[in-house]
Coordinates of N, CA and C and ligand atoms in Angstrom, one line a residue:
X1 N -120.2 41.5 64.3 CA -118.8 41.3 64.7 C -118.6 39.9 65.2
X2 N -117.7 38.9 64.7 CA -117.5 38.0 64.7 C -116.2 38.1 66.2
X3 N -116.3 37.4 67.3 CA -116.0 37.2 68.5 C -114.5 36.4 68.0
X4 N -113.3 36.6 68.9 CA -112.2 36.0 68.7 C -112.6 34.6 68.8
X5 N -113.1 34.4 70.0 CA -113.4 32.8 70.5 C -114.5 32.0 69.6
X6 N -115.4 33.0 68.6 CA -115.7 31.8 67.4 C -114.9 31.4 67.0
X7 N -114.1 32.4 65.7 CA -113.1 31.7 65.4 C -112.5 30.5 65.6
X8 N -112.0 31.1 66.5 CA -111.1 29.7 67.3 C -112.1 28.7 67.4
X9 N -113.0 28.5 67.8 CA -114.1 27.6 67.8 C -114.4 26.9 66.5
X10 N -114.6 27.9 65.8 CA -114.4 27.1 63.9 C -113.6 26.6 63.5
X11 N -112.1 27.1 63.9 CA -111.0 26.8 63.3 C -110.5 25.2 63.9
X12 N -110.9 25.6 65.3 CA -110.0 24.3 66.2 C -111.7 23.2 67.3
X13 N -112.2 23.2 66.6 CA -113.2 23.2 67.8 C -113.3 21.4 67.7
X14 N -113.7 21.0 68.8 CA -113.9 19.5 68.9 C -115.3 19.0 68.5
X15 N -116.3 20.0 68.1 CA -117.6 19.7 67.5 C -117.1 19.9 66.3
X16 N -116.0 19.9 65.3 CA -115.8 20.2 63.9 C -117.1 19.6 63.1
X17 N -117.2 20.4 62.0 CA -118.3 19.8 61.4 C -118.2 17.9 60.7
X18 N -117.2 18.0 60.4 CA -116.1 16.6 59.8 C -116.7 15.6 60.7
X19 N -116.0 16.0 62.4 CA -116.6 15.1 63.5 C -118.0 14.9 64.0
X20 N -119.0 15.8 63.4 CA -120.4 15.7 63.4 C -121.0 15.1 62.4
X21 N -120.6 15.0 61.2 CA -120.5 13.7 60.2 C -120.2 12.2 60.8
X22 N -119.4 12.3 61.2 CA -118.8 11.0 61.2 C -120.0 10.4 62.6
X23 N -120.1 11.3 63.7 CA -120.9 11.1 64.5 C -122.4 10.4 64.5
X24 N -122.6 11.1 63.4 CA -124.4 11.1 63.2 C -124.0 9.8 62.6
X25 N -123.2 9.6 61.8 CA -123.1 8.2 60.9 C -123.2 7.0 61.6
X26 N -122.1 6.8 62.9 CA -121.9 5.9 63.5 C -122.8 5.5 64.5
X27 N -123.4 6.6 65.0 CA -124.7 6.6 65.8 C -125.8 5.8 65.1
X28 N -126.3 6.4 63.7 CA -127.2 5.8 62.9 C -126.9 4.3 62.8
X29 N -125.6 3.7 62.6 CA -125.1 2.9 62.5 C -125.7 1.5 63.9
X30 N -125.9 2.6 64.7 CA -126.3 1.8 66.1 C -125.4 1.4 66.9
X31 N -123.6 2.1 66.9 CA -122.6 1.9 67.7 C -123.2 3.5 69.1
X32 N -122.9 2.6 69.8 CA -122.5 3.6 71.2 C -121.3 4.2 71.6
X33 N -120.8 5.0 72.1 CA -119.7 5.5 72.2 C -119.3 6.8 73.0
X34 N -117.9 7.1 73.5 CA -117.8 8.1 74.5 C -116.8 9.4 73.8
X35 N -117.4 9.8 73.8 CA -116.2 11.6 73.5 C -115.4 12.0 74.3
X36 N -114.2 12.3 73.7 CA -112.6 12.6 74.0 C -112.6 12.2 75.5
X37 N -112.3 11.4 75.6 CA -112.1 10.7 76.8 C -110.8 11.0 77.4
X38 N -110.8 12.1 78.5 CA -109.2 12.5 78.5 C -107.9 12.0 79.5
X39 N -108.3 10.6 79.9 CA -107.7 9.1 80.3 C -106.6 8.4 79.0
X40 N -107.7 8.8 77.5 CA -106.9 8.1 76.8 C -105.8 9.0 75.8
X41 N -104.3 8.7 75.5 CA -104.1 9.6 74.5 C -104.5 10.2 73.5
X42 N -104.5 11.6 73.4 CA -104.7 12.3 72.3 C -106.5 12.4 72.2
X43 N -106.6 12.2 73.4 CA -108.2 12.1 73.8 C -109.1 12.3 72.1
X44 N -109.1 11.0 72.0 CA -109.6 10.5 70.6 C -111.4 11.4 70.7
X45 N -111.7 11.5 69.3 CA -112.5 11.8 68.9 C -114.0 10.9 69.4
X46 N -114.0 9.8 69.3 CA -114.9 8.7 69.6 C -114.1 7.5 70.2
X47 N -114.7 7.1 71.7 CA -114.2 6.0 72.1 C -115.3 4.7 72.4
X48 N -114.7 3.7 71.8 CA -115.5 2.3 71.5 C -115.2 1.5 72.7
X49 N -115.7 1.9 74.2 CA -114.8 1.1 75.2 C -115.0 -0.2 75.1
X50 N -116.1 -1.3 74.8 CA -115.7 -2.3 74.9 C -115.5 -3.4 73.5
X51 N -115.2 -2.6 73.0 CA -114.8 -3.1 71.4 C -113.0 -2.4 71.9
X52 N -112.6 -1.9 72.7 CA -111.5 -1.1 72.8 C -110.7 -0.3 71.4
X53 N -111.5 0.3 71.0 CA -111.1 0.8 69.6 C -111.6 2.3 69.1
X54 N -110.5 3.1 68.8 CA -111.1 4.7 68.8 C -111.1 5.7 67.4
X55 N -111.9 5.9 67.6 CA -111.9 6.7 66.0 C -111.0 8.4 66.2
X56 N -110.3 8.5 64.9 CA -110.1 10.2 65.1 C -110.6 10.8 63.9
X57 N -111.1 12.0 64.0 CA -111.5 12.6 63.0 C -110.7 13.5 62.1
X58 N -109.5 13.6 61.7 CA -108.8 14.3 61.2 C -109.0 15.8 59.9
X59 N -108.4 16.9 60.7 CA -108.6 17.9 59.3 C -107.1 17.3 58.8
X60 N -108.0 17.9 57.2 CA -106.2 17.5 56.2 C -105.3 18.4 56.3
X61 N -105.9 19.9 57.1 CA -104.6 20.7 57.2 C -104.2 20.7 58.2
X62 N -104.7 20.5 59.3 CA -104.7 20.5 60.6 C -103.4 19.5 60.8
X63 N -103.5 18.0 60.0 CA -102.9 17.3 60.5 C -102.2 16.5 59.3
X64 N -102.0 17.7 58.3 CA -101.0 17.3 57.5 C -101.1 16.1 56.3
X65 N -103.0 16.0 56.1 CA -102.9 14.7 55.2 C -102.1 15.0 53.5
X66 N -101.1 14.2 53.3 CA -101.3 13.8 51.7 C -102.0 14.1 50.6
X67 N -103.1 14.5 51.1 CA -104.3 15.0 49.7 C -104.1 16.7 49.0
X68 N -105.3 17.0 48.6 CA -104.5 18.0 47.6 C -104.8 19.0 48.8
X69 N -106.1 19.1 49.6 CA -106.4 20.0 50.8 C -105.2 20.2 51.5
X70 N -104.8 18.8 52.3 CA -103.4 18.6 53.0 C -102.3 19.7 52.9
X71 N -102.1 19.5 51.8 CA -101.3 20.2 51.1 C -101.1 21.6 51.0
X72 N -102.6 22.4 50.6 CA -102.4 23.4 50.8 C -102.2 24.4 51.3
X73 N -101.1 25.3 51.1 CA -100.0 25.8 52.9 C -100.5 27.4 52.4
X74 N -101.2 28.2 53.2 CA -101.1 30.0 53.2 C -99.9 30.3 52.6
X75 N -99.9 31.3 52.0 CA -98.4 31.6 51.2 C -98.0 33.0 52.8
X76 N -99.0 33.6 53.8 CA -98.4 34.3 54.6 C -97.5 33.1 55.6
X77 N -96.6 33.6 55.9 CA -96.1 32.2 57.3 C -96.2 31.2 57.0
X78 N -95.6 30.7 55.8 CA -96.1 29.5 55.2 C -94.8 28.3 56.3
X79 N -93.8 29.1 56.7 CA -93.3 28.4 57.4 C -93.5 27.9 58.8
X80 N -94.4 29.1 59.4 CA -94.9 28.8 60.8 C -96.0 27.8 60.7
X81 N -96.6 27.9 59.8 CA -97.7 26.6 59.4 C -96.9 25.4 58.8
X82 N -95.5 25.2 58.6 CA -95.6 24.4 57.9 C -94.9 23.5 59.8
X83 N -94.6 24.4 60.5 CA -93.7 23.6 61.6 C -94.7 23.2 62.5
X84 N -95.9 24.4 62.1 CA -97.6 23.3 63.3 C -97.6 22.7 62.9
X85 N -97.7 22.1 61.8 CA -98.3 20.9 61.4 C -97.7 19.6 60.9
X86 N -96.0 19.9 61.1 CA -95.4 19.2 61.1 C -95.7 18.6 62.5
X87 N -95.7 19.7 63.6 CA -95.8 19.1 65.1 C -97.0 18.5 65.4
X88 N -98.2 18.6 64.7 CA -99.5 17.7 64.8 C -99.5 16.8 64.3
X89 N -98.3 16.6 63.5 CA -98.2 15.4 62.8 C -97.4 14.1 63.6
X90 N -96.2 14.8 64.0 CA -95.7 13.8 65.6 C -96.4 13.7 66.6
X91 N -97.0 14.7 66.8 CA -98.1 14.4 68.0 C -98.9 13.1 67.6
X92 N -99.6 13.3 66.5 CA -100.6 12.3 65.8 C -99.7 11.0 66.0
X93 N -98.3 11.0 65.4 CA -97.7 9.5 65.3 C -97.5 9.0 66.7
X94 N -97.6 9.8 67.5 CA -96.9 9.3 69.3 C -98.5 8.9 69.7
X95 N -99.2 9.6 69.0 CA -100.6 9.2 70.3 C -100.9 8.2 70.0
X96 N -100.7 7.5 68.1 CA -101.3 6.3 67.6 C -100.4 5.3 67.9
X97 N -98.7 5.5 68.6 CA -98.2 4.7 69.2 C -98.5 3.9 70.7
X98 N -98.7 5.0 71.0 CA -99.1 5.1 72.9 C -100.3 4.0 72.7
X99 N -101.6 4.5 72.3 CA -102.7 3.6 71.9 C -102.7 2.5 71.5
X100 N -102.0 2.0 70.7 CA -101.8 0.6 69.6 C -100.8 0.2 71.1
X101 N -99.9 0.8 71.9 CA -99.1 -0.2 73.3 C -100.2 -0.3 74.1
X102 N -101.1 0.6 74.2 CA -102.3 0.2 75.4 C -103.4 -0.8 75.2
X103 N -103.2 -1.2 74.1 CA -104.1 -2.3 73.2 C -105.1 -1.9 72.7
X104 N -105.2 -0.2 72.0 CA -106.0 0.5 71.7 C -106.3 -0.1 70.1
X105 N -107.4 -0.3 69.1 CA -107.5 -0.1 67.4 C -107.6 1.3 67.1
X106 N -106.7 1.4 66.3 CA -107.2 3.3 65.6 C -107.8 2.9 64.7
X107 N -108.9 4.0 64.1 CA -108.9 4.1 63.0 C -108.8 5.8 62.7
X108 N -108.1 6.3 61.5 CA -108.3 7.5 61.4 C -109.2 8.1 60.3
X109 N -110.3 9.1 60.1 CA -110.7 9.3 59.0 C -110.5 10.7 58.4
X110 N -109.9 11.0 57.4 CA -109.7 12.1 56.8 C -110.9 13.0 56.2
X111 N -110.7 14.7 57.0 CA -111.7 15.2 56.5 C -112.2 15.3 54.6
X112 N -111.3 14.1 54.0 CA -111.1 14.3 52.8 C -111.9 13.2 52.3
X113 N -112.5 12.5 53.1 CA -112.7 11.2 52.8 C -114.3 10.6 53.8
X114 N -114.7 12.0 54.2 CA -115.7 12.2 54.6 C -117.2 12.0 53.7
X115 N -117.5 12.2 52.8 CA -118.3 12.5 51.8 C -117.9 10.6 50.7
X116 N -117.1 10.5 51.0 CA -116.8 9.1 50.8 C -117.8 7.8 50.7
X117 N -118.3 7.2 49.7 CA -119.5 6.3 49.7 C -118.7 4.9 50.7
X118 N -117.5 4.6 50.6 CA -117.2 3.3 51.3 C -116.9 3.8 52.9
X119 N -116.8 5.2 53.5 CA -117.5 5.5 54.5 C -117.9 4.4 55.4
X120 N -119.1 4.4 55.2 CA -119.7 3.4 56.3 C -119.4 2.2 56.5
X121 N -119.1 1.5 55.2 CA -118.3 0.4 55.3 C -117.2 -0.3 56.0
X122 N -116.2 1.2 55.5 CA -115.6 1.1 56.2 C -115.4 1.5 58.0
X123 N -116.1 2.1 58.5 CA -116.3 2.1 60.0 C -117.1 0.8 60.4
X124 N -118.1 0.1 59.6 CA -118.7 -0.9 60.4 C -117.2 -1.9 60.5
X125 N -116.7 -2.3 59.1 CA -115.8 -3.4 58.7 C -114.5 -3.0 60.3
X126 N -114.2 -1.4 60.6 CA -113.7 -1.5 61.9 C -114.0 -2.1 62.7
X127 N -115.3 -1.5 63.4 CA -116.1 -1.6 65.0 C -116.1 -3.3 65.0
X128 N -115.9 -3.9 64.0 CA -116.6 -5.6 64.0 C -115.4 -6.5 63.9
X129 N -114.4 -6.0 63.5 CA -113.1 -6.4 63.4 C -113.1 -7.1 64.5
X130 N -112.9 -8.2 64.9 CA -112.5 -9.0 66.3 C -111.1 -8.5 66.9
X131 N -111.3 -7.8 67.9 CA -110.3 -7.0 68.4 C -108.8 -8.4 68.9
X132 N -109.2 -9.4 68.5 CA -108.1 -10.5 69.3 C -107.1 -10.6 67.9
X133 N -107.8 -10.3 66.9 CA -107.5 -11.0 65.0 C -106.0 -10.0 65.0
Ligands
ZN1 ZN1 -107.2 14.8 53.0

C-alpha cells in the first residue's frame, strides 16, 4: 500500500528527480550552493549566494511549460488543472520579478530540457556570466 504522503512526495516533492539531475550536475561541475533558501522568493531550487544567482528546476506540468509535456492537461478536471497551473504560472512570473528587483539572476530549467546535451553549457555559461554585465 502506497502511503498518501508518498504520493504527495512524488508528485510535489523538493527532491524531484528533475532537481536531482540538475544537482549532481552542477555539483560535478564544482559550483557550491544552498537549497530553497526560504529568505529568498519562491525559495528557489539552488541558491548561488555569492555569484547572487538562482537556479529553478521546473516540471512542465507543474508550471505550465510550452512543450508537448506542458501541455498535456488530464481529460478528468481538466479545468481545475488548468486554473493550478495557470496560478503556478503567476506565482512563477511574480517570484522571477521580486528576484530580478532584488538583484537576483534566474535561470530556469525545464524538466524537458533536462536530458539536454547543451545542459551543462548552459549552466556553466550562467554561473560565469559577470553578474555586473
Ligand atoms: Zn517542457
Amino acid at each position: 500500500v502506497i502511503e498518501r504522503s508518498e504520493i504527495m512526495r512524488a508528485v510535489k516533492s523538493t527532491d524531484t528527480k528533475p532537481e536531482m539531475i540538475v544537482r549532481r550536475l552542477i555539483h560535478r561541475l564544482g559550483y557550491r550552493y544552498q537549497l530553497h533558501r526560504p529568505d529568498l522568493s519562491g525559495k528557489p531550487d539552488l541558491t548561488f549566494v555569492s555569484r547572487r544567482k538562482v537556479v529553478f528546476v521546473h516540471g512542465c506540468f507543474w508550471h505550465g511549460h510550452g512543450c508537448k509535456r506542458g501541455a498535456r492537461m488530464p481529460t478528468t478536471n481538466a479545468e481545475y488543472w488548468r486554473q493550478k497551473i495557470d496560478r503556478n504560472r503567476n506565482r512563477d512570473s511574480a517570484t522571477q520579478v521580486s528576484l530580478a528587483q532584488e538583484g537576483w539572476r534566474v535561470l530556469i530549467i525545464w524538466e524537458c530540457e533536462i536530458n539536454n546535451m547543451a545542459l551543462e553549457d548552459r549552466l556553466r555559461t550562467f554561473l560565469e556570466q559577470n553578474s555586473t554585465a
